[in-house]
Amino acid sequence: MSRFHEPQDYYFKLLNTSLGVDRRLWRQDIAQSSAHVRMLADSGIIAADERDVLLEGLRRVRSEFEADCFLFGEDDEDIHMAIERRLTELVGAVGGKLHTARSRNDQVVTDLAMYARERAQAAQGAVRALMAALLARAEQHADWPMPGYTHLQRAQPVYLGHHLLAYFWMLARDRERFAFAEREAGRLPLGAGALAGVNFATDRHQVARGLGFAEVVPNSIDAVSGRDFVLDYLNAAATCATHLSRLGAELVLWSSEEFGFCELPDAWSSGSSIMPQKKNPDAAELLRAKAPRVVARLAALHGVMHALPLTYNKDLQEDKEHLFDAVDTIELALAAARGMIERVGFRRERLAAAASDELIAATDVADLLVRHGVAFRDAHGVVAGLVRTAVDSGRTLSQLTPQELAEHSRELAAHSEELHEVLAQRSWLESKVSEGGTALERVREQIAAAHAALADGDGAGGDGDAAG
């Protein structure tokens, strides 16, 4: 018996069904239903023999999914109804008792919370694996000089190890964001019913324990209408993807002939359909392109949630596609970034040659004047004039004559020996002694801190190889 007098329109059925998207939740739905059935029996809501029949039926349904032989029906609207329909086919009328004391509203959001929690944990493992790869390469290249850039112009020299560690610390924050997303998905919505609770004295905490939730959502309205935990995952993924896009962009630049700082392995490069000489950094370019895709998923779900009245609305069906695509994208991007970082070949000579440009020691020359009593703003102007003279005459700073130095600054002319010491390349790097700076001693301190950060995260997440 149906409340409606006519069947759904064909196009409404296409619009309304979510099976093509949410079928990946079958594991979560069967696990949740099994925990729910056990609770119903322990609470005296169904009989023990009914519990056993239902659990055996759910086991058989799970086996069909695992064997990839589950057959979906034409009227299966979503994965939840498909599983219940098949269960009833297998066990008979008792299958109808599975949905006692729950609604699809709290059922759907519980499956999604389980999925988001699992993928947030897996993301932490994948992030950690990339952090470990970056740390290993930073240790290998701790003392390799290279130019640091601002505005994509050579600015000040740094060590390659120092530069790579910048990405390590970005990812360390990403791992914390995914850990936060995992915690936020750790509250059980099930038991909220459609919106107001259910008419049975259920034990929500038993179900929470059985499914690994730390606690239950305390308000039934919030339980069915909230998707904050999805937004939290998407936020973590969007920021992480943005970090990976910056790494990809630098690999693209550095592997070009114009830079020549590195060479990507053949396994992470592509050829051209017409130019046989080409070796394209397509994988690194795709790291750039994937970021706005993930950010768009975050923005789209904010759009779905914006001004949405409580409690459940069908709009919330749009949560899953955004989450699933972001999961697939960020997990693939993290694996690709790890593969490239582990095998990229850096070119020491090209890095060192680019870092030997004396002009990037300009700030050090200004600081020399500061140490001799000149105000920094005045020193900045003096050195700017020196740079202009050197550039206009096609010379380096160390090739300027004592007379030219004196024309710009009596202090520099009086301390020309110190100036030439400052212009010795290694001093540019080793002068950056402040905490977090690029002096080798500081880089080694940072490496030790990075090892400690990795150790602190051991046991969280997986090994980075889990698939969504």
CSV table of C-alpha atoms in Angstrom, one decimal:
chain,number,residue,atom,x,y,z
A,1,MET,CA,0.0,0.0,0.0
A,2,SER,CA,1.3,3.4,-0.9
A,3,ARG,CA,0.3,6.9,0.0
A,4,PHE,CA,0.6,8.0,-3.6
A,5,HIS,CA,-1.9,7.3,-6.5
A,6,GLU,CA,0.6,7.3,-9.3
A,7,PRO,CA,4.1,6.1,-9.8
A,8,GLN,CA,7.1,8.4,-9.8
A,9,ASP,CA,8.0,10.1,-13.1
A,10,TYR,CA,10.9,8.5,-14.9
A,11,TYR,CA,13.0,11.7,-14.7
A,12,PHE,CA,12.2,12.2,-11.0
A,13,LYS,CA,13.4,8.6,-10.3
A,14,LEU,CA,16.6,9.5,-12.1
A,15,LEU,CA,17.0,12.7,-10.1
A,16,ASN,CA,16.0,11.0,-6.8
A,17,THR,CA,18.2,7.8,-6.9
A,18,SER,CA,21.6,7.9,-5.3
A,19,LEU,CA,22.6,4.3,-5.9
A,20,GLY,CA,25.2,5.1,-8.5
A,21,VAL,CA,27.0,7.3,-5.9
A,22,ASP,CA,26.4,5.7,-2.5
A,23,ARG,CA,26.8,2.0,-3.4
A,24,ARG,CA,30.4,2.2,-2.0
A,25,LEU,CA,28.9,2.5,1.5
A,26,TRP,CA,27.8,-1.2,1.5
A,27,ARG,CA,30.5,-2.2,4.0
A,28,GLN,CA,29.4,0.5,6.4
A,29,ASP,CA,25.7,-0.2,6.0
A,30,ILE,CA,26.1,-3.9,6.7
A,31,ALA,CA,28.3,-3.3,9.7
A,32,GLN,CA,25.9,-0.7,11.1
A,33,SER,CA,22.9,-2.9,10.5
A,34,SER,CA,24.6,-5.8,12.3
A,35,ALA,CA,25.4,-3.7,15.3
A,36,HIS,CA,21.8,-2.3,15.3
A,37,VAL,CA,20.3,-5.8,15.2
A,38,ARG,CA,22.4,-6.9,18.2
A,39,MET,CA,21.3,-3.9,20.1
A,40,LEU,CA,17.6,-4.5,19.3
A,41,ALA,CA,17.9,-8.0,20.6
A,42,ASP,CA,19.8,-7.0,23.8
A,43,SER,CA,17.2,-4.3,24.4
A,44,GLY,CA,14.3,-6.8,24.1
A,45,ILE,CA,12.9,-5.2,21.0
A,46,ILE,CA,13.3,-8.3,18.8
A,47,ALA,CA,13.8,-11.9,19.8
A,48,ALA,CA,17.1,-13.7,19.9
A,49,ASP,CA,16.2,-16.1,17.1
A,50,GLU,CA,15.2,-13.1,14.9
A,51,ARG,CA,18.5,-11.6,15.7
A,52,ASP,CA,20.3,-14.7,14.5
A,53,VAL,CA,18.3,-14.9,11.3
A,54,LEU,CA,19.0,-11.3,10.5
A,55,LEU,CA,22.7,-11.5,11.3
A,56,GLU,CA,23.1,-14.6,9.1
A,57,GLY,CA,21.2,-12.9,6.3
A,58,LEU,CA,23.4,-9.8,6.6
A,59,ARG,CA,26.5,-12.1,6.5
A,60,ARG,CA,25.2,-13.7,3.2
A,61,VAL,CA,24.5,-10.2,1.7
A,62,ARG,CA,28.1,-9.2,2.6
A,63,SER,CA,29.4,-12.4,1.0
A,64,GLU,CA,27.6,-11.4,-2.2
A,65,PHE,CA,29.2,-8.0,-2.2
A,66,GLU,CA,32.6,-9.5,-1.5
A,67,ALA,CA,32.2,-11.9,-4.4
A,68,ASP,CA,31.0,-9.1,-6.6
A,69,CYS,CA,27.8,-10.9,-7.4
A,70,PHE,CA,25.2,-8.7,-5.6
A,71,LEU,CA,22.4,-7.9,-8.0
A,72,PHE,CA,20.8,-4.5,-7.8
A,73,GLY,CA,17.1,-4.2,-8.5
A,74,GLU,CA,15.4,-1.8,-10.8
A,75,ASP,CA,13.6,-0.1,-7.9
A,76,ASP,CA,16.6,0.1,-5.6
A,77,GLU,CA,16.8,3.8,-4.7
A,78,ASP,CA,20.0,3.7,-2.7
A,79,ILE,CA,22.4,1.2,-1.2
A,80,HIS,CA,20.4,1.1,2.1
A,81,MET,CA,17.2,0.0,0.5
A,82,ALA,CA,19.0,-2.4,-1.8
A,83,ILE,CA,20.6,-4.2,1.1
A,84,GLU,CA,17.3,-4.4,3.1
A,85,ARG,CA,15.5,-5.6,0.0
A,86,ARG,CA,18.0,-8.4,-0.6
A,87,LEU,CA,18.0,-9.3,3.1
A,88,THR,CA,14.3,-9.8,3.0
A,89,GLU,CA,14.6,-11.9,-0.1
A,90,LEU,CA,17.0,-14.2,1.7
A,91,VAL,CA,15.4,-14.4,5.2
A,92,GLY,CA,11.7,-13.7,4.5
A,93,ALA,CA,9.4,-11.4,6.5
A,94,VAL,CA,11.7,-11.1,9.5
A,95,GLY,CA,13.9,-8.9,7.2
A,96,GLY,CA,11.3,-6.2,7.7
A,97,LYS,CA,12.3,-6.0,11.4
A,98,LEU,CA,15.8,-4.7,10.5
A,99,HIS,CA,14.5,-1.1,10.2
A,100,THR,CA,12.9,-1.1,13.6
A,101,ALA,CA,13.9,1.9,15.7
A,102,ARG,CA,15.7,3.7,13.0
A,103,SER,CA,15.1,5.9,10.0
A,104,ARG,CA,16.9,6.3,6.7
A,105,ASN,CA,17.8,9.7,8.0
A,106,ASP,CA,19.9,8.5,10.9
A,107,GLN,CA,21.0,5.4,9.0
A,108,VAL,CA,22.4,7.3,6.0
A,109,VAL,CA,24.3,9.8,8.1
A,110,THR,CA,25.8,7.1,10.3
A,111,ASP,CA,27.1,5.2,7.3
A,112,LEU,CA,28.6,8.4,6.0
A,113,ALA,CA,30.2,9.2,9.4
A,114,MET,CA,31.8,5.7,9.4
A,115,TYR,CA,33.1,6.3,5.9
A,116,ALA,CA,34.5,9.7,6.7
A,117,ARG,CA,36.2,8.5,9.8
A,118,GLU,CA,37.9,5.6,8.0
A,119,ARG,CA,39.1,7.8,5.1
A,120,ALA,CA,40.3,10.6,7.5
A,121,GLN,CA,42.4,7.9,9.2
A,122,ALA,CA,43.7,6.6,5.9
A,123,ALA,CA,44.6,10.1,4.8
A,124,GLN,CA,46.7,10.6,7.9
A,125,GLY,CA,48.6,7.5,6.9
A,126,ALA,CA,49.1,8.8,3.3
A,127,VAL,CA,50.2,12.2,4.5
A,128,ARG,CA,52.6,10.6,6.9
A,129,ALA,CA,54.1,8.5,4.1
A,130,LEU,CA,54.7,11.6,2.0
A,131,MET,CA,56.2,13.4,5.1
A,132,ALA,CA,58.6,10.5,5.5
A,133,ALA,CA,59.6,10.7,1.9
A,134,LEU,CA,60.3,14.5,2.1
A,135,LEU,CA,62.3,14.1,5.3
A,136,ALA,CA,64.5,11.4,3.7
A,137,ARG,CA,65.2,13.6,0.7
A,138,ALA,CA,65.8,16.6,3.0
A,139,GLU,CA,68.4,14.6,4.9
A,140,GLN,CA,70.1,13.5,1.7
A,141,HIS,CA,70.3,17.1,0.4
A,142,ALA,CA,70.6,19.0,3.7
A,143,ASP,CA,73.7,21.0,2.6
A,144,TRP,CA,73.0,21.5,-1.1
A,145,PRO,CA,72.8,25.3,-1.8
A,146,MET,CA,70.0,26.6,-4.0
A,147,PRO,CA,68.4,30.0,-4.6
A,148,GLY,CA,65.2,30.8,-2.6
A,149,TYR,CA,62.6,32.8,-4.5
A,150,THR,CA,60.1,35.6,-3.9
A,151,HIS,CA,57.9,36.7,-6.8
A,152,LEU,CA,59.7,33.9,-8.7
A,153,GLN,CA,62.8,36.0,-8.6
A,154,ARG,CA,66.1,34.9,-6.9
A,155,ALA,CA,65.9,36.3,-3.4
A,156,GLN,CA,68.2,34.7,-0.8
A,157,PRO,CA,70.1,31.4,-0.8
A,158,VAL,CA,68.8,28.4,1.1
A,159,TYR,CA,69.7,24.8,1.4
A,160,LEU,CA,67.6,22.3,-0.6
A,161,GLY,CA,67.0,20.3,2.6
A,162,HIS,CA,65.5,23.4,4.2
A,163,HIS,CA,63.3,24.0,1.2
A,164,LEU,CA,62.0,20.4,1.2
A,165,LEU,CA,61.3,20.6,4.9
A,166,ALA,CA,58.9,23.5,4.3
A,167,TYR,CA,56.5,21.0,2.6
A,168,PHE,CA,57.1,18.6,5.5
A,169,TRP,CA,55.7,21.1,8.0
A,170,MET,CA,52.8,22.0,5.7
A,171,LEU,CA,51.9,18.3,5.6
A,172,ALA,CA,52.3,18.0,9.4
A,173,ARG,CA,49.5,20.5,9.7
A,174,ASP,CA,47.4,18.6,7.1
A,175,ARG,CA,47.8,15.5,9.2
A,176,GLU,CA,46.5,17.3,12.2
A,177,ARG,CA,43.5,18.6,10.2
A,178,PHE,CA,42.7,15.0,9.0
A,179,ALA,CA,43.0,13.9,12.7
A,180,PHE,CA,40.5,16.5,13.7
A,181,ALA,CA,38.2,15.4,10.9
A,182,GLU,CA,38.5,11.8,12.2
A,183,ARG,CA,37.6,12.9,15.7
A,184,GLU,CA,34.6,15.0,14.5
A,185,ALA,CA,33.2,11.9,12.7
A,186,GLY,CA,33.5,9.9,15.9
A,187,ARG,CA,30.0,10.7,17.2
A,188,LEU,CA,27.2,8.2,16.5
A,189,PRO,CA,24.0,9.7,14.9
A,190,LEU,CA,22.1,6.4,14.8
A,191,GLY,CA,19.2,6.4,17.3
A,192,ALA,CA,18.0,9.8,16.3
A,193,GLY,CA,15.3,8.3,14.0
A,194,ALA,CA,13.8,10.7,11.4
A,195,LEU,CA,14.5,13.7,13.6
A,196,ALA,CA,12.9,13.4,17.1
A,197,GLY,CA,14.3,10.1,18.4
A,198,VAL,CA,12.5,6.7,18.3
A,199,ASN,CA,9.7,5.1,20.3
A,200,PHE,CA,11.9,2.4,21.8
A,201,ALA,CA,14.3,2.4,24.7
A,202,THR,CA,17.4,1.7,22.5
A,203,ASP,CA,20.9,1.6,23.7
A,204,ARG,CA,22.8,4.0,21.5
A,205,HIS,CA,26.0,3.6,23.4
A,206,GLN,CA,26.1,-0.1,22.8
A,207,VAL,CA,25.9,0.6,19.1
A,208,ALA,CA,28.5,3.3,19.4
A,209,ARG,CA,30.9,0.8,21.1
A,210,GLY,CA,30.2,-1.8,18.5
A,211,LEU,CA,31.0,0.5,15.6
A,212,GLY,CA,34.0,2.2,17.2
A,213,PHE,CA,32.4,5.6,17.9
A,214,ALA,CA,33.7,7.5,20.8
A,215,GLU,CA,30.3,9.0,21.8
A,216,VAL,CA,26.8,9.6,20.5
A,217,VAL,CA,25.4,12.8,19.0
A,218,PRO,CA,23.5,14.3,22.0
A,219,ASN,CA,20.7,16.0,20.0
A,220,SER,CA,18.5,14.0,17.5
A,221,ILE,CA,17.8,17.1,15.3
A,222,ASP,CA,21.5,17.8,15.0
A,223,ALA,CA,22.2,14.2,14.4
A,224,VAL,CA,20.2,13.9,11.2
A,225,SER,CA,20.8,17.4,9.9
A,226,GLY,CA,24.5,17.9,10.6
A,227,ARG,CA,27.2,17.3,8.1
A,228,ASP,CA,30.0,19.2,9.8
A,229,PHE,CA,32.2,16.2,9.8
A,230,VAL,CA,32.0,16.0,6.0
A,231,LEU,CA,32.9,19.7,5.8
A,232,ASP,CA,35.8,19.0,8.2
A,233,TYR,CA,37.2,16.3,5.9
A,234,LEU,CA,36.7,18.4,2.8
A,235,ASN,CA,38.5,21.3,4.5
A,236,ALA,CA,41.4,19.1,5.4
A,237,ALA,CA,41.5,17.7,1.9
A,238,ALA,CA,41.2,21.1,0.2
A,239,THR,CA,44.1,22.6,2.2
A,240,CYS,CA,46.2,19.5,1.6
A,241,ALA,CA,45.5,19.5,-2.1
A,242,THR,CA,46.5,23.1,-2.2
A,243,HIS,CA,49.8,22.3,-0.6
A,244,LEU,CA,50.4,19.5,-3.1
A,245,SER,CA,49.6,21.9,-5.9
A,246,ARG,CA,52.5,24.1,-4.8
A,247,LEU,CA,54.8,21.1,-4.7
A,248,GLY,CA,53.7,20.1,-8.1
A,249,ALA,CA,54.2,23.6,-9.5
A,250,GLU,CA,57.8,23.7,-8.2
A,251,LEU,CA,58.5,20.3,-9.7
A,252,VAL,CA,57.2,21.5,-13.1
A,253,LEU,CA,59.4,24.6,-12.9
A,254,TRP,CA,62.5,22.9,-11.5
A,255,SER,CA,62.4,20.1,-14.2
A,256,SER,CA,62.3,22.6,-17.1
A,257,GLU,CA,65.5,23.3,-19.1
A,258,GLU,CA,65.3,26.9,-17.9
A,259,PHE,CA,65.8,25.8,-14.3
A,260,GLY,CA,67.3,22.4,-14.7
A,261,PHE,CA,67.2,21.8,-10.9
A,262,CYS,CA,65.8,18.3,-11.1
A,263,GLU,CA,64.7,15.5,-13.4
A,264,LEU,CA,61.6,13.6,-12.9
A,265,PRO,CA,61.8,9.8,-13.4
A,266,ASP,CA,60.4,8.3,-16.6
A,267,ALA,CA,57.8,6.5,-14.6
A,268,TRP,CA,56.3,9.9,-13.6
A,269,SER,CA,56.6,11.6,-17.0
A,270,SER,CA,54.8,11.6,-20.4
A,271,GLY,CA,55.9,12.0,-24.0
A,272,SER,CA,54.4,14.1,-26.8
A,273,SER,CA,52.3,12.8,-29.6
A,274,ILE,CA,54.2,14.9,-32.1
A,275,MET,CA,57.5,16.0,-30.5
A,276,PRO,CA,59.7,13.0,-29.8
A,277,GLN,CA,62.2,15.0,-27.7
A,278,LYS,CA,59.6,16.0,-25.1
A,279,LYS,CA,59.5,14.7,-21.5
A,280,ASN,CA,56.5,16.3,-19.9
A,281,PRO,CA,56.0,16.6,-16.1
A,282,ASP,CA,52.3,15.6,-16.5
A,283,ALA,CA,52.0,14.0,-13.0
A,284,ALA,CA,53.3,17.2,-11.3
A,285,GLU,CA,51.0,19.3,-13.5
A,286,LEU,CA,48.0,17.2,-12.4
A,287,LEU,CA,48.9,17.8,-8.8
A,288,ARG,CA,48.4,21.5,-9.6
A,289,ALA,CA,45.1,20.9,-11.3
A,290,LYS,CA,43.5,18.6,-8.7
A,291,ALA,CA,43.6,21.2,-6.0
A,292,PRO,CA,40.8,23.4,-7.3
A,293,ARG,CA,38.7,20.3,-7.9
A,294,VAL,CA,38.9,19.4,-4.2
A,295,VAL,CA,38.4,23.1,-3.1
A,296,ALA,CA,35.3,23.2,-5.3
A,297,ARG,CA,33.8,20.1,-3.5
A,298,LEU,CA,34.2,22.0,-0.2
A,299,ALA,CA,32.6,25.1,-1.6
A,300,ALA,CA,29.8,23.1,-3.1
A,301,LEU,CA,28.8,21.4,0.1
A,302,HIS,CA,28.9,24.7,1.9
A,303,GLY,CA,26.5,25.8,-0.8
A,304,VAL,CA,24.2,22.8,-0.1
A,305,MET,CA,24.2,23.4,3.7
A,306,HIS,CA,23.9,27.2,3.4
A,307,ALA,CA,20.5,28.4,4.9
A,308,LEU,CA,19.2,24.8,4.9
A,309,PRO,CA,16.4,24.6,7.4
A,310,LEU,CA,16.4,21.8,10.0
A,311,THR,CA,16.2,18.9,10.0
A,312,TYR,CA,16.6,16.5,7.1
A,313,ASN,CA,16.1,17.8,3.6
A,314,LYS,CA,16.8,15.9,0.3
A,315,ASP,CA,19.5,18.4,-0.5
A,316,LEU,CA,21.7,16.4,1.9
A,317,GLN,CA,21.8,13.6,-0.6
A,318,GLU,CA,24.4,15.8,-2.4
A,319,ASP,CA,26.9,15.4,0.5
A,320,LYS,CA,28.2,12.0,-0.7
A,321,GLU,CA,29.3,12.8,-4.2
A,322,HIS,CA,31.4,15.7,-3.0
A,323,LEU,CA,33.0,13.6,-0.2
A,324,PHE,CA,33.6,10.6,-2.4
A,325,ASP,CA,35.3,12.6,-5.2
A,326,ALA,CA,37.5,14.5,-2.7
A,327,VAL,CA,38.5,11.2,-1.0
A,328,ASP,CA,39.5,9.6,-4.3
A,329,THR,CA,41.3,12.7,-5.5
A,330,ILE,CA,43.3,13.5,-2.4
A,331,GLU,CA,44.3,9.9,-1.9
A,332,LEU,CA,45.5,9.6,-5.5
A,333,ALA,CA,47.3,12.9,-5.3
A,334,LEU,CA,49.1,12.0,-2.1
A,335,ALA,CA,50.3,8.7,-3.6
A,336,ALA,CA,51.5,10.4,-6.7
A,337,ALA,CA,53.4,13.1,-4.8
A,338,ARG,CA,55.1,10.4,-2.7
A,339,GLY,CA,56.1,8.5,-5.8
A,340,MET,CA,57.6,11.6,-7.4
A,341,ILE,CA,59.4,12.8,-4.3
A,342,GLU,CA,61.0,9.4,-3.6
A,343,ARG,CA,62.5,9.2,-7.1
A,344,VAL,CA,63.1,12.7,-8.3
A,345,GLY,CA,66.7,13.4,-9.2
A,346,PHE,CA,68.2,16.7,-8.1
A,347,ARG,CA,71.1,18.4,-10.0
A,348,ARG,CA,73.6,19.7,-7.5
A,349,GLU,CA,75.6,21.7,-10.0
A,350,ARG,CA,72.7,23.5,-11.5
A,351,LEU,CA,71.3,24.3,-8.0
A,352,ALA,CA,74.7,25.6,-6.9
A,353,ALA,CA,75.3,27.7,-10.0
A,354,ALA,CA,72.0,29.4,-9.5
A,355,ALA,CA,72.8,30.0,-5.9
A,356,SER,CA,76.2,31.6,-6.7
A,357,ASP,CA,74.7,34.8,-8.0
A,358,GLU,CA,76.1,37.5,-5.7
A,359,LEU,CA,73.1,39.6,-6.0
A,360,ILE,CA,71.2,37.3,-3.7
A,361,ALA,CA,73.6,38.3,-1.0
A,362,ALA,CA,72.3,41.9,-1.1
A,363,THR,CA,70.5,41.6,2.2
A,364,ASP,CA,73.7,40.3,3.9
A,365,VAL,CA,75.6,43.3,2.6
A,366,ALA,CA,72.9,45.6,4.1
A,367,ASP,CA,73.1,43.8,7.4
A,368,LEU,CA,76.9,44.3,7.3
A,369,LEU,CA,76.3,48.1,7.2
A,370,VAL,CA,73.7,47.7,10.1
A,371,ARG,CA,76.4,46.0,12.2
A,372,HIS,CA,78.5,49.1,11.7
A,373,GLY,CA,75.8,51.5,12.9
A,374,VAL,CA,73.9,52.3,9.7
A,375,ALA,CA,70.1,52.3,9.9
A,376,PHE,CA,68.6,49.4,7.9
A,377,ARG,CA,66.5,51.6,5.7
A,378,ASP,CA,69.6,53.7,4.8
A,379,ALA,CA,71.6,50.5,4.3
A,380,HIS,CA,68.9,49.2,2.0
A,381,GLY,CA,69.2,52.3,-0.2
A,382,VAL,CA,73.0,52.0,-0.3
A,383,VAL,CA,73.0,48.4,-1.4
A,384,ALA,CA,70.2,49.1,-4.0
A,385,GLY,CA,72.6,51.7,-5.5
A,386,LEU,CA,75.4,49.1,-5.5
A,387,VAL,CA,73.3,46.6,-7.3
A,388,ARG,CA,72.2,49.1,-9.9
A,389,THR,CA,75.9,50.0,-10.6
A,390,ALA,CA,76.9,46.3,-10.8
A,391,VAL,CA,73.9,45.4,-13.1
A,392,ASP,CA,74.4,48.4,-15.4
A,393,SER,CA,78.1,47.6,-15.9
A,394,GLY,CA,77.6,43.8,-16.2
A,395,ARG,CA,79.7,43.0,-13.1
A,396,THR,CA,79.2,41.3,-9.8
A,397,LEU,CA,79.2,43.2,-6.5
A,398,SER,CA,82.7,41.9,-5.6
A,399,GLN,CA,84.1,43.4,-8.9
A,400,LEU,CA,83.2,46.9,-7.9
A,401,THR,CA,86.2,49.1,-7.3
A,402,PRO,CA,87.0,50.7,-3.9
A,403,GLN,CA,86.3,54.1,-5.4
A,404,GLU,CA,82.8,52.9,-6.5
A,405,LEU,CA,82.2,51.5,-3.0
A,406,ALA,CA,83.2,54.8,-1.5
A,407,GLU,CA,80.8,56.7,-3.8
A,408,HIS,CA,78.0,54.7,-2.3
A,409,SER,CA,79.1,54.3,1.3
A,410,ARG,CA,82.2,55.3,3.2
A,411,GLU,CA,81.4,52.5,5.7
A,412,LEU,CA,81.6,49.8,3.0
A,413,ALA,CA,84.8,51.2,1.6
A,414,ALA,CA,86.3,51.2,5.1
A,415,HIS,CA,85.3,47.6,5.6
A,416,SER,CA,85.9,46.2,2.1
A,417,GLU,CA,87.6,43.0,3.5
A,418,GLU,CA,84.4,42.2,5.5
A,419,LEU,CA,82.4,42.9,2.4
A,420,HIS,CA,84.3,40.3,0.4
A,421,GLU,CA,83.9,37.8,3.3
A,422,VAL,CA,80.2,38.4,3.2
A,423,LEU,CA,80.2,37.8,-0.6
A,424,ALA,CA,81.8,34.4,-0.1
A,425,GLN,CA,78.9,32.1,-1.1
A,426,ARG,CA,78.8,29.8,2.0
A,427,SER,CA,78.6,32.8,4.3
A,428,TRP,CA,75.2,33.8,2.8
A,429,LEU,CA,73.8,30.5,3.9
A,430,GLU,CA,75.5,30.1,7.3
A,431,SER,CA,74.6,33.6,8.4
A,432,LYS,CA,70.9,32.7,8.7
A,433,VAL,CA,71.3,31.5,12.3
A,434,SER,CA,67.9,32.4,13.7
A,435,GLU,CA,65.7,29.5,14.8
A,436,GLY,CA,64.0,28.0,11.7
A,437,GLY,CA,66.6,29.5,9.4
A,438,THR,CA,68.7,27.9,6.7
A,439,ALA,CA,72.0,27.7,8.5
A,440,LEU,CA,73.1,24.1,8.4
A,441,GLU,CA,73.0,23.7,12.2
A,442,ARG,CA,69.4,25.0,12.2
A,443,VAL,CA,68.5,22.7,9.3
A,444,ARG,CA,69.9,19.7,11.3
A,445,GLU,CA,67.8,20.8,14.3
A,446,GLN,CA,64.8,20.9,12.1
A,447,ILE,CA,65.5,17.4,10.8
A,448,ALA,CA,65.6,16.1,14.3
A,449,ALA,CA,62.3,17.9,15.1
A,450,ALA,CA,60.8,16.4,12.0
A,451,HIS,CA,61.8,12.9,13.0
A,452,ALA,CA,60.2,13.5,16.4
A,453,ALA,CA,57.0,14.7,14.7
A,454,LEU,CA,56.8,11.6,12.6
A,455,ALA,CA,57.4,9.4,15.7
A,456,ASP,CA,54.6,11.3,17.5
A,457,GLY,CA,52.2,10.4,14.8
A,458,ASP,CA,53.1,6.7,14.6
A,459,GLY,CA,50.1,4.5,15.1
A,460,ALA,CA,47.7,7.1,13.7
A,461,GLY,CA,46.3,6.4,10.3
A,462,GLY,CA,47.4,3.7,8.1
A,463,ASP,CA,50.5,3.1,5.9
A,464,GLY,CA,49.2,5.4,3.2
A,465,ASP,CA,48.2,2.6,0.8
A,466,ALA,CA,44.5,2.3,1.7
A,467,ALA,CA,42.1,2.9,-1.1
A,468,GLY,CA,38.7,4.6,-1.0
